[in-house]
mmCIF file of C-alpha atoms in Angstrom:
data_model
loop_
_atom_site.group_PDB
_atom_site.id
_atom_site.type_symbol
_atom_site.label_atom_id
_atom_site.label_comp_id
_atom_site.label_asym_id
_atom_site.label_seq_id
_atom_site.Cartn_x
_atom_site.Cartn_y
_atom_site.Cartn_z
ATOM 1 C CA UNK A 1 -21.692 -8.371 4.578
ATOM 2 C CA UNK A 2 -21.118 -7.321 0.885
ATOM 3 C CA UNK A 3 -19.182 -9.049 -0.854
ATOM 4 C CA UNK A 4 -15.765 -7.639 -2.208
ATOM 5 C CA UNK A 5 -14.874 -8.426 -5.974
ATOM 6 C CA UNK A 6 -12.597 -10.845 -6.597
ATOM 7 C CA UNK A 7 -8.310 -9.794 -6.710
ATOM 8 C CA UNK A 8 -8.089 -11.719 -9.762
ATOM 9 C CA UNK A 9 -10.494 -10.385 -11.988
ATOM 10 C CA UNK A 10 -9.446 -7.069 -11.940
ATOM 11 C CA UNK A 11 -8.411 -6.297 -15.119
ATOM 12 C CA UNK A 12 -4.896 -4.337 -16.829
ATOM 13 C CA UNK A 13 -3.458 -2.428 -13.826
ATOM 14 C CA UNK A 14 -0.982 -4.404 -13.183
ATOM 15 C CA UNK A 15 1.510 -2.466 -11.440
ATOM 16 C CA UNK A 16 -0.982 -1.167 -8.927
ATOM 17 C CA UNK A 17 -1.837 -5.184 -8.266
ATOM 18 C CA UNK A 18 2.251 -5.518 -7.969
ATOM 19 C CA UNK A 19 2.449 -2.744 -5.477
ATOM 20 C CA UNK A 20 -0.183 -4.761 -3.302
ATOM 21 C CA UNK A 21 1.377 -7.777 -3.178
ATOM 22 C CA UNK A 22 4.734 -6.442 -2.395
ATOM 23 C CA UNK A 23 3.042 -4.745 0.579
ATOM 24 C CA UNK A 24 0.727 -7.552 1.482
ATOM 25 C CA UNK A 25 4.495 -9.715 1.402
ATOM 26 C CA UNK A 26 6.541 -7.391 3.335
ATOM 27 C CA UNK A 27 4.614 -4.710 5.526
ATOM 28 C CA UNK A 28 7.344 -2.649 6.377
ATOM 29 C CA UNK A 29 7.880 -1.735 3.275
ATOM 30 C CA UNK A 30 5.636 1.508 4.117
ATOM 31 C CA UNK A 31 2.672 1.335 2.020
ATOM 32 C CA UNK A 32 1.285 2.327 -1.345
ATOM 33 C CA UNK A 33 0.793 5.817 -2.911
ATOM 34 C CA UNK A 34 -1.759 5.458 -5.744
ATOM 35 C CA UNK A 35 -1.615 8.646 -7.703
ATOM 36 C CA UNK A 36 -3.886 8.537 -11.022
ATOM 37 C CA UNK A 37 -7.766 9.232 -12.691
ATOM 38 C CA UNK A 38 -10.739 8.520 -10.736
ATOM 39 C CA UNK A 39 -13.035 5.430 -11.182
ATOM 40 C CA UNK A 40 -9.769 3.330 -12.104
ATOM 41 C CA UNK A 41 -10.217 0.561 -9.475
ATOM 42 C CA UNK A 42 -7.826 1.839 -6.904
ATOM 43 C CA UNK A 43 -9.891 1.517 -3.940
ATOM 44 C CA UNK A 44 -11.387 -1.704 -5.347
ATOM 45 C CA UNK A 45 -7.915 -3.383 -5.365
ATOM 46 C CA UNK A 46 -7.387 -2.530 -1.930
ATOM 47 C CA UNK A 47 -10.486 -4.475 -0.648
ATOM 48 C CA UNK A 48 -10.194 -7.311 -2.987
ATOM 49 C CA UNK A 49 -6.738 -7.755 -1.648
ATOM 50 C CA UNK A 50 -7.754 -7.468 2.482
ATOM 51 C CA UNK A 51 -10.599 -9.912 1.134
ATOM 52 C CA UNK A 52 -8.511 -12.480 -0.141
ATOM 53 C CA UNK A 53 -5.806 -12.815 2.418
ATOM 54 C CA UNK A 54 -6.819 -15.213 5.486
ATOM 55 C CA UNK A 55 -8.402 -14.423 8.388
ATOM 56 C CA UNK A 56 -6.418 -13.265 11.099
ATOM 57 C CA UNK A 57 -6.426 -13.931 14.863
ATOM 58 C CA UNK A 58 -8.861 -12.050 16.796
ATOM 59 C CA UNK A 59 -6.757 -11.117 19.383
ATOM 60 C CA UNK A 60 -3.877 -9.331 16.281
ATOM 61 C CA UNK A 61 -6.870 -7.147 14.869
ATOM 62 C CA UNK A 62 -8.621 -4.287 15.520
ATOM 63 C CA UNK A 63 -8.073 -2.562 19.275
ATOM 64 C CA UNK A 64 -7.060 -4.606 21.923
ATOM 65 C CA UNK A 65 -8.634 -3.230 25.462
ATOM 66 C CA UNK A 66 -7.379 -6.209 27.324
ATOM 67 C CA UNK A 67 -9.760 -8.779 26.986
ATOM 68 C CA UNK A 68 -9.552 -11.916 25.745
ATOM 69 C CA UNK A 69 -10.244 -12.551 22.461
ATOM 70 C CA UNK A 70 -10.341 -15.866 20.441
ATOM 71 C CA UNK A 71 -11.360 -17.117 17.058
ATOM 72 C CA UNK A 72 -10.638 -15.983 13.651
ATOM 73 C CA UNK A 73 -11.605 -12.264 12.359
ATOM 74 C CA UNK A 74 -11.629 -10.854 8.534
ATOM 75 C CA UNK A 75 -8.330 -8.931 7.806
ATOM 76 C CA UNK A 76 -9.166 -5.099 8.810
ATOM 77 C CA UNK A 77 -10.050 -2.808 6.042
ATOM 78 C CA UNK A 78 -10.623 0.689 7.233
ATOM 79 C CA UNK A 79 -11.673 3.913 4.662
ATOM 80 C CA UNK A 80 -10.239 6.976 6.508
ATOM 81 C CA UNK A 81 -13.054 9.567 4.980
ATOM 82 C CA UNK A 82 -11.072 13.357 4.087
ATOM 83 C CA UNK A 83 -13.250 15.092 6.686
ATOM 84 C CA UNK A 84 -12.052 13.033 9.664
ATOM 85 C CA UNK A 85 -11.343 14.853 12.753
ATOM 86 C CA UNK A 86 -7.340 14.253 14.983
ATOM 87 C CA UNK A 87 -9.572 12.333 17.499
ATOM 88 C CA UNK A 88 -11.751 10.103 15.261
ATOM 89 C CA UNK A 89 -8.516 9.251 13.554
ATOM 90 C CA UNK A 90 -6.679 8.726 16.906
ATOM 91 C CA UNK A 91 -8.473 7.973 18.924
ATOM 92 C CA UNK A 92 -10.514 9.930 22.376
ATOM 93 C CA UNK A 93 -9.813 9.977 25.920
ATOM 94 C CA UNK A 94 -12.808 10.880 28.492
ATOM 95 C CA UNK A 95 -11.032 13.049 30.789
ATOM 96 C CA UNK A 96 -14.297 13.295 32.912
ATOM 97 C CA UNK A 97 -14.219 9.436 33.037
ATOM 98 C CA UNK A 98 -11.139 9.360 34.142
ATOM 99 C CA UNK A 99 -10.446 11.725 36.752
ATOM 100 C CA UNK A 100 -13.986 11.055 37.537
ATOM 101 C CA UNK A 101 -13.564 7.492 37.983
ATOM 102 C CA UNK A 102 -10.204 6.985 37.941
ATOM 103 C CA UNK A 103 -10.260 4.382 34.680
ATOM 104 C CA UNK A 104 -8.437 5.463 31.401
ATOM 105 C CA UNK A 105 -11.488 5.850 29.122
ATOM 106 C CA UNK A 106 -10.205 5.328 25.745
ATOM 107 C CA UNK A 107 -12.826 5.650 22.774
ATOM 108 C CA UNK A 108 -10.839 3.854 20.043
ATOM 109 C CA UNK A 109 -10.326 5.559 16.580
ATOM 110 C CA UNK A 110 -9.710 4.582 12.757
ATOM 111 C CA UNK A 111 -6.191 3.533 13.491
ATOM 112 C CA UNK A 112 -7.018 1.010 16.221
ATOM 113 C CA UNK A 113 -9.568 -0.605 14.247
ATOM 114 C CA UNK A 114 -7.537 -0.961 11.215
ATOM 115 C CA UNK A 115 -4.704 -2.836 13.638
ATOM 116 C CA UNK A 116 -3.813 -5.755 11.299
ATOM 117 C CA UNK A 117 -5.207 -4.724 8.183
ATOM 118 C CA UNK A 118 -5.107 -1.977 6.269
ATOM 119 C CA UNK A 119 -6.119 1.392 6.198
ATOM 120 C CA UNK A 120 -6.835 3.508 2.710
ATOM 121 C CA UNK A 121 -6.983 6.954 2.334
ATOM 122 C CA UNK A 122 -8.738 8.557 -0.864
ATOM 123 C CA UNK A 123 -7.390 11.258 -2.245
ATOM 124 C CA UNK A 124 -4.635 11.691 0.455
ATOM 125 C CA UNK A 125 -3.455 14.798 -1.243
ATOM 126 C CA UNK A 126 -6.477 16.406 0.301
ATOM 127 C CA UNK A 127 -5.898 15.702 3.704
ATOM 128 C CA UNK A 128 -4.349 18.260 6.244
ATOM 129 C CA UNK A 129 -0.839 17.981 6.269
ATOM 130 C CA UNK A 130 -0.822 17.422 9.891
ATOM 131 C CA UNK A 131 -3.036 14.369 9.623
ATOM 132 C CA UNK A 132 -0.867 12.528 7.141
ATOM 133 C CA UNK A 133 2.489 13.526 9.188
ATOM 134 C CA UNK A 134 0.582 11.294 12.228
ATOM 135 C CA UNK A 135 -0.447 8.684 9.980
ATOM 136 C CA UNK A 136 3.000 8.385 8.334
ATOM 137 C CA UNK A 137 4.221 8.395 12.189
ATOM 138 C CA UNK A 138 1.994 5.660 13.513
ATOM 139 C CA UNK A 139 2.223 3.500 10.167
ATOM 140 C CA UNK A 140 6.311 3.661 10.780
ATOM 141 C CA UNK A 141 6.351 2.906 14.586
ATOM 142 C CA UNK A 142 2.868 -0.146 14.765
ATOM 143 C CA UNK A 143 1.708 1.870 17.754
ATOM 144 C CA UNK A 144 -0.369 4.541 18.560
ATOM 145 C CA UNK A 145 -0.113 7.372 21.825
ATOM 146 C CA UNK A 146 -3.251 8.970 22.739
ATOM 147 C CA UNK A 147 -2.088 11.785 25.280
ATOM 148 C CA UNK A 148 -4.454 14.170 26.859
ATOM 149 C CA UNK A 149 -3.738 16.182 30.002
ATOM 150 C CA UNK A 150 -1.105 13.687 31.187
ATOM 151 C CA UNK A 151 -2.804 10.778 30.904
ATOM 152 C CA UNK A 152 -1.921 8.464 27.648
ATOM 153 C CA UNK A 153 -2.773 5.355 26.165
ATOM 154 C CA UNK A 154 -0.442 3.286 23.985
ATOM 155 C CA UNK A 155 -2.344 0.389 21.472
ATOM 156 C CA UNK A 156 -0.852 -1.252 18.448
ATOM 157 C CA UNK A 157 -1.462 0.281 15.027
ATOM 158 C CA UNK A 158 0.458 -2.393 12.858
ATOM 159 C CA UNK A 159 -1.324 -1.517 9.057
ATOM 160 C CA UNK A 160 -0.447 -1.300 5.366
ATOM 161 C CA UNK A 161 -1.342 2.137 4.573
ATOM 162 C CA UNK A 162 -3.038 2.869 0.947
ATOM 163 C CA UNK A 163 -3.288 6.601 -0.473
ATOM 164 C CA UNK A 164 -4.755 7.252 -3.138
ATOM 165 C CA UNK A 165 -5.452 10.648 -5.069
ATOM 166 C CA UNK A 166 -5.059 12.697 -8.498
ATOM 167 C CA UNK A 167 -2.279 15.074 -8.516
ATOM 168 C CA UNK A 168 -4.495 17.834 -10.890
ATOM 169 C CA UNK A 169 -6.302 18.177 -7.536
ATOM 170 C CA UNK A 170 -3.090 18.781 -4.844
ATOM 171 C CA UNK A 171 0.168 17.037 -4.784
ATOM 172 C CA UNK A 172 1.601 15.898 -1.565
ATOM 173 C CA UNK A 173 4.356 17.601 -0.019
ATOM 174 C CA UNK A 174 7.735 15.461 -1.590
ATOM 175 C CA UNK A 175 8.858 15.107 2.819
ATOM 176 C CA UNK A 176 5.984 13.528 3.596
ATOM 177 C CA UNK A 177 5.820 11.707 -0.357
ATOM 178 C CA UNK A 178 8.669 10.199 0.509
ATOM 179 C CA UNK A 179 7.591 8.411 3.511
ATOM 180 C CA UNK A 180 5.170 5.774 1.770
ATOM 181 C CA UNK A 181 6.924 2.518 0.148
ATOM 182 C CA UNK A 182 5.589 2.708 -3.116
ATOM 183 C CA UNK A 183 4.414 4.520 -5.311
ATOM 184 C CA UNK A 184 1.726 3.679 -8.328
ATOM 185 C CA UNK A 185 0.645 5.500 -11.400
ATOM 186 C CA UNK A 186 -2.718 4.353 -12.633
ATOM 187 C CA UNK A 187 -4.465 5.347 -16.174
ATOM 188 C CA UNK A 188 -7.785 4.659 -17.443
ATOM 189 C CA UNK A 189 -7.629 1.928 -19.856
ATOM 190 C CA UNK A 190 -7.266 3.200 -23.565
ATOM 191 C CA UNK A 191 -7.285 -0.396 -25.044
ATOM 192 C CA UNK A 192 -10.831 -1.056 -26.605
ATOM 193 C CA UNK A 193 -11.110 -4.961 -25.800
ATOM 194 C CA UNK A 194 -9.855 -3.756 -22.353
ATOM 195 C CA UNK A 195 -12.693 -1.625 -21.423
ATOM 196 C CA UNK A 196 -15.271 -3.564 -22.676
ATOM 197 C CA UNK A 197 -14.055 -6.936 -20.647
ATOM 198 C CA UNK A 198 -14.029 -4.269 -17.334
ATOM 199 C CA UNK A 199 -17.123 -3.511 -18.365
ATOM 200 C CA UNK A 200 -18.759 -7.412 -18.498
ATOM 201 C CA UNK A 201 -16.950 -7.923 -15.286
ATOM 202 C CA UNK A 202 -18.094 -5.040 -13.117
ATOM 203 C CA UNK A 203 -22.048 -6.419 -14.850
ATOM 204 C CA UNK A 204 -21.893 -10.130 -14.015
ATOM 205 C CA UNK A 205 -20.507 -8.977 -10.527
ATOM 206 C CA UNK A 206 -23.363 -6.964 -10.000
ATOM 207 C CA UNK A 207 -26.439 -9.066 -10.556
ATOM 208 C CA UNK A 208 -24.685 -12.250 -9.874
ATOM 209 C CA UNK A 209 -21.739 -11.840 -6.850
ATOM 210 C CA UNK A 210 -21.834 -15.137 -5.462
ATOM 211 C CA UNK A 211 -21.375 -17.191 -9.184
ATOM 212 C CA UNK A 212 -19.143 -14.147 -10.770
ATOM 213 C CA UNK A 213 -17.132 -15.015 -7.172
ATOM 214 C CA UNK A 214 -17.492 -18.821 -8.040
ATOM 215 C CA UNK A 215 -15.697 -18.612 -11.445
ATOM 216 C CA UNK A 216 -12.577 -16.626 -9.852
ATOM 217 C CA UNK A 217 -12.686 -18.845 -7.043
ATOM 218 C CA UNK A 218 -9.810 -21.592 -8.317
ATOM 219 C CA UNK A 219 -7.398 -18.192 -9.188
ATOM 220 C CA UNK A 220 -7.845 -16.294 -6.445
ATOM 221 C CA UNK A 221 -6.495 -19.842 -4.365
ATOM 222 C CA UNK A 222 -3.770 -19.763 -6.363
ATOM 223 C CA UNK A 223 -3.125 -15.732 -5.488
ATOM 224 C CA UNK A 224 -3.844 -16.641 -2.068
ATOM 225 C CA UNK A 225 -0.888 -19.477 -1.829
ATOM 226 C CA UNK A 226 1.555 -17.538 -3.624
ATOM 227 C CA UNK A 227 1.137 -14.820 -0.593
ATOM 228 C CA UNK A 228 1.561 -17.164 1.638
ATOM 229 C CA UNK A 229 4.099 -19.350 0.358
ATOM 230 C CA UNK A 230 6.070 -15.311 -0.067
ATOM 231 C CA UNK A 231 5.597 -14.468 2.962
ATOM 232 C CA UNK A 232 7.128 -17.814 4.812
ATOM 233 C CA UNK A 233 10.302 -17.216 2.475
ATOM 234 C CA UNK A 234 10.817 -13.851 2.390
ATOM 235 C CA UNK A 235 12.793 -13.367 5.395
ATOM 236 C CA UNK A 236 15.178 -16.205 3.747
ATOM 237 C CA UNK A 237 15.747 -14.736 0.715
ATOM 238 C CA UNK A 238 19.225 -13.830 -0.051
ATOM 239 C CA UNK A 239 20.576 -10.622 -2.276
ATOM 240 C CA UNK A 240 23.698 -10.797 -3.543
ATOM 241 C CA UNK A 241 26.452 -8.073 -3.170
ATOM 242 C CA UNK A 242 25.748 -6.957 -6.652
ATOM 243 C CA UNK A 243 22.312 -6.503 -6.852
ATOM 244 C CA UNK A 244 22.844 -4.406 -4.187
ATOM 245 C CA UNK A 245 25.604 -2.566 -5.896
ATOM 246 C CA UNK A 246 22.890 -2.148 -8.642
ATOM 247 C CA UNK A 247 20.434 -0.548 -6.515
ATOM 248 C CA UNK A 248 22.849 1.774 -5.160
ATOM 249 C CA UNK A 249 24.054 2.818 -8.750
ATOM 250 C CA UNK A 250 20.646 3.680 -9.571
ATOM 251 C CA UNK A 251 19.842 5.597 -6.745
ATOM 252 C CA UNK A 252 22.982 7.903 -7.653
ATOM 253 C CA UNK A 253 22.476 7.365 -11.222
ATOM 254 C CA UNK A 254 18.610 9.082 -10.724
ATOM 255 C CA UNK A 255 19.088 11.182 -7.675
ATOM 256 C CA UNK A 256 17.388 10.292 -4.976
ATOM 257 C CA UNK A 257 17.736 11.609 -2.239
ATOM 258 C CA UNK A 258 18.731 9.925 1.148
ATOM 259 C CA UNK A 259 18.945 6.095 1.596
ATOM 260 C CA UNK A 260 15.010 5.645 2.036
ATOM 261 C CA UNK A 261 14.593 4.877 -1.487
ATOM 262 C CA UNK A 262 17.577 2.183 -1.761
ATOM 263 C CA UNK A 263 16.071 0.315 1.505
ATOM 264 C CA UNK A 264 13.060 0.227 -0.057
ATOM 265 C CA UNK A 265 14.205 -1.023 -3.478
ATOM 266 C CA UNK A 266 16.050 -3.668 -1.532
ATOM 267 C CA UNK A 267 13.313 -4.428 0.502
ATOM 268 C CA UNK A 268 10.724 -4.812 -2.598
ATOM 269 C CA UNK A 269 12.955 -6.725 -4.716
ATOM 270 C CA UNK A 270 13.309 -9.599 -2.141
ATOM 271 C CA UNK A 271 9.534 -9.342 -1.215
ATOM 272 C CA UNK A 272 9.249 -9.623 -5.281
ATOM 273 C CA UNK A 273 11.690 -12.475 -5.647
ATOM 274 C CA UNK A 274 9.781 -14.616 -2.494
ATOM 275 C CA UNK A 275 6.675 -13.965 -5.046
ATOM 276 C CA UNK A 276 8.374 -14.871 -7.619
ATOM 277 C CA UNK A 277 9.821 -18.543 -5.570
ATOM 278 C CA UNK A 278 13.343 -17.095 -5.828
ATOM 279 C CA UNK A 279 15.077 -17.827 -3.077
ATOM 280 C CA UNK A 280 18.119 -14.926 -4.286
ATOM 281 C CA UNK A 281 16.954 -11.446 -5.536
ATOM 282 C CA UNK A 282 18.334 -10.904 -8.785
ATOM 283 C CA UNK A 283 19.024 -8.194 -11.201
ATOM 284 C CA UNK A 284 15.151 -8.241 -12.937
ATOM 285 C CA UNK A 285 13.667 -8.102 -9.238
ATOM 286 C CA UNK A 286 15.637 -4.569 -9.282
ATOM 287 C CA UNK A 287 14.374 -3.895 -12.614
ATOM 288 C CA UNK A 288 10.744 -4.726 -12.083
ATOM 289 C CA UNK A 289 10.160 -2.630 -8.824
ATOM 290 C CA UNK A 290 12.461 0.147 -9.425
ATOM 291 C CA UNK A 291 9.956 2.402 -10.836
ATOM 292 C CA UNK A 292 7.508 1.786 -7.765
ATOM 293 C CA UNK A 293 10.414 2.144 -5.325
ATOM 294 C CA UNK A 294 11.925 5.294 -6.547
ATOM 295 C CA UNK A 295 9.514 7.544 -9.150
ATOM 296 C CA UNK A 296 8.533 9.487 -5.958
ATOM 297 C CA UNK A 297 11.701 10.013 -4.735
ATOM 298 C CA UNK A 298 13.456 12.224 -7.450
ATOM 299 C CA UNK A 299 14.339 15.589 -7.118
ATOM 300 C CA UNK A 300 13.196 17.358 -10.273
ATOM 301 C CA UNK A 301 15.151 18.589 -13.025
ATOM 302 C CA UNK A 302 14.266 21.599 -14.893
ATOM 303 C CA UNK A 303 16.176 20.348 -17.681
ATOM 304 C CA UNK A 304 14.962 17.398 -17.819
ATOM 305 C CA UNK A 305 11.300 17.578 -18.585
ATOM 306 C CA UNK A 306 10.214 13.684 -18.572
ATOM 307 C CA UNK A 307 9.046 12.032 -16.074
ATOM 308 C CA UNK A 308 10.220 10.496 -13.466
ATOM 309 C CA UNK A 309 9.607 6.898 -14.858
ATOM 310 C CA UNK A 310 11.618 7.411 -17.617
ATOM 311 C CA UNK A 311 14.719 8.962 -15.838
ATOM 312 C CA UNK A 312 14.308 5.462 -14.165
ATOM 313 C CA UNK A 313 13.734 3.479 -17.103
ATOM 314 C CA UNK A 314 16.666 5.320 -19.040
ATOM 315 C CA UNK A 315 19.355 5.058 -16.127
ATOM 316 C CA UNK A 316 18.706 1.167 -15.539
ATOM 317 C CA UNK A 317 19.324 1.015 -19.814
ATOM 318 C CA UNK A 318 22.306 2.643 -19.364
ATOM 319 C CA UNK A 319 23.551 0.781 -16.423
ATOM 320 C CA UNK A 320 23.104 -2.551 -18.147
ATOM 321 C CA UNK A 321 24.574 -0.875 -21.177
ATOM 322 C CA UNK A 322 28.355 0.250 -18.842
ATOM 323 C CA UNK A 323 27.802 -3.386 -17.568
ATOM 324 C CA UNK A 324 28.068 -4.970 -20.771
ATOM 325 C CA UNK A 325 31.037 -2.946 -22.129
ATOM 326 C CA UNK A 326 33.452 -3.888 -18.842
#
């Protein structure tokens, strides 16, 4: 099995790494839209982070036909390739099978295997919009309906979904934008000392896996407990009246649409705070994932021409500014 390089040696990209963990804490959330330049580390992330986490119970991954299963498996990481058929995504029924035999012949697809796990999507923009509606759908609900011809089968499909793609090539549609948690914008480094430390990295890692792996080994323990330690507290974390008032502010404040985004930004700030070992969200939780919460979100303004994350950045300094003054 190849080995998957290490979470905590990926260098700069921090708010991509953020995104993960927020979604690795809290999987309702809805997932992670990566939008940015190629060769940036995006998929990388992804499987460092399935990597790291612990092993999960055999019988909460991948499809579950009924047997018994015991033991201990890898977390799922599935790549959903862009020329994927509906049924290799899905999932197939053998209708001659069954009325044949009378037994509901179910051929599993990408979404049953990536049942506990996670399931990443390059350049998502790409895909058939009808494909992404049903992923959306299935990532939303944990399950899964294969129907053909009156006969159905229902499985599990609980995954963090990861998209990924570069907007010069096809945005998404902003409905179906809108559906995924987060959203990330990723650059290729423009720092010299930066580059040339990725650079080192990606070498060592190449001719020497297992003692590049070693040397991360005491960090990635260390990313590995905070996870876990978030995920025990997160459903105890408490957010005050007025960091919710905040959240709501800036949702007006930016204009975005529906209550989606202020769930979310509720949602991610306690997941945040649990990461954090705050047991209350607070004001900088808001701050921090505000930007990954709501960037996707906006409606645009033609008389506004920049971007979305500084409409964000701008409203929250104005906010703080009113705040002060009462």
């Amino acid at each position: 099995m190849r080995m998957s390089f290490p979470f905590s040696a990926i260098v700069g990209q921090d708010e991509m790494k953020l995104a993960l963990l927020i979604a690795a804490v809290d999987p309702r959330i809805g997932g992670v839209m990566v939008f940015g330049d190629r060769g940036t580390g995006k998929s990388t992330a992804v499987r460092a982070l399935a990597a790291l986490l612990p092993p999960v119970p055999a019988e909460q991954a991948g499809y579950q036909d009924g047997s018994p299963r015991k033991g201990t498996v890898p977390v799922p990481f599935v790549d959903l390739p862009l020329g994927a058929t509906e049924d290799r995504v899905v999932g197939a029924l053998d209708l001659e099978r069954a009325l044949g035999a009378g037994i509901k012949a179910f051929e599993p697809g990408l979404l049953a295997r990536a049942n506990g796990g996670f399931l990443y999507i390059d350049e998502v923009n790409l895909l058939e919009d009808h494909i992404v509606d049903l992923l959306l759908d299935v990532a939303a609900s944990g399950e899964n309906v294969v129907e053909r011809e009156g006969l159905s089968v229902r499985h599990p499909a609980r995954f963090v979904l990861i998209g990924s793609g570069n907007p010069e090539e096809g945005e998404l549609r902003p409905q179906l934008l809108d559906r995924f948690g987060l959203s990330v914008e990723v650059r290729t480094p423009q720092d010299l000392a930066q580059r040339v430390e990725i650079l080192k990295r990606c070498d060592r890692f190449e001719r020497e896996p297992e003692a590049f792996a070693e040397t991360w080994r005491r960090a990635e323990r260390k990313t590995l407990k905070r996870i876990a330690a978030a995920r025990a507290a997160v459903a105890g974390v408490t957010v005050p009246d007025a960091v919710l008032m905040l959240a709501s502010r800036l949702c007006m404040v930016v204009g975005a649409d529906g209550l989606r985004g202020e769930l979310t930004l509720m949602r991610s700030a306690r997941a945040l705070a649990a990461l954090d070992g705050a047991g209350e969200v607070a004001a900088q939780h808001i701050t921090r994932v505000a930007p990954l919460a709501l960037r996707h979100r906006l409606r645009r303004n033609v008389l506004d021409e920049t971007g979305s994350t500084a409409r964000i950045e701008r409203a929250l300094l104005d906010l703080a500014k009113k705040d002060l003054a009462a």
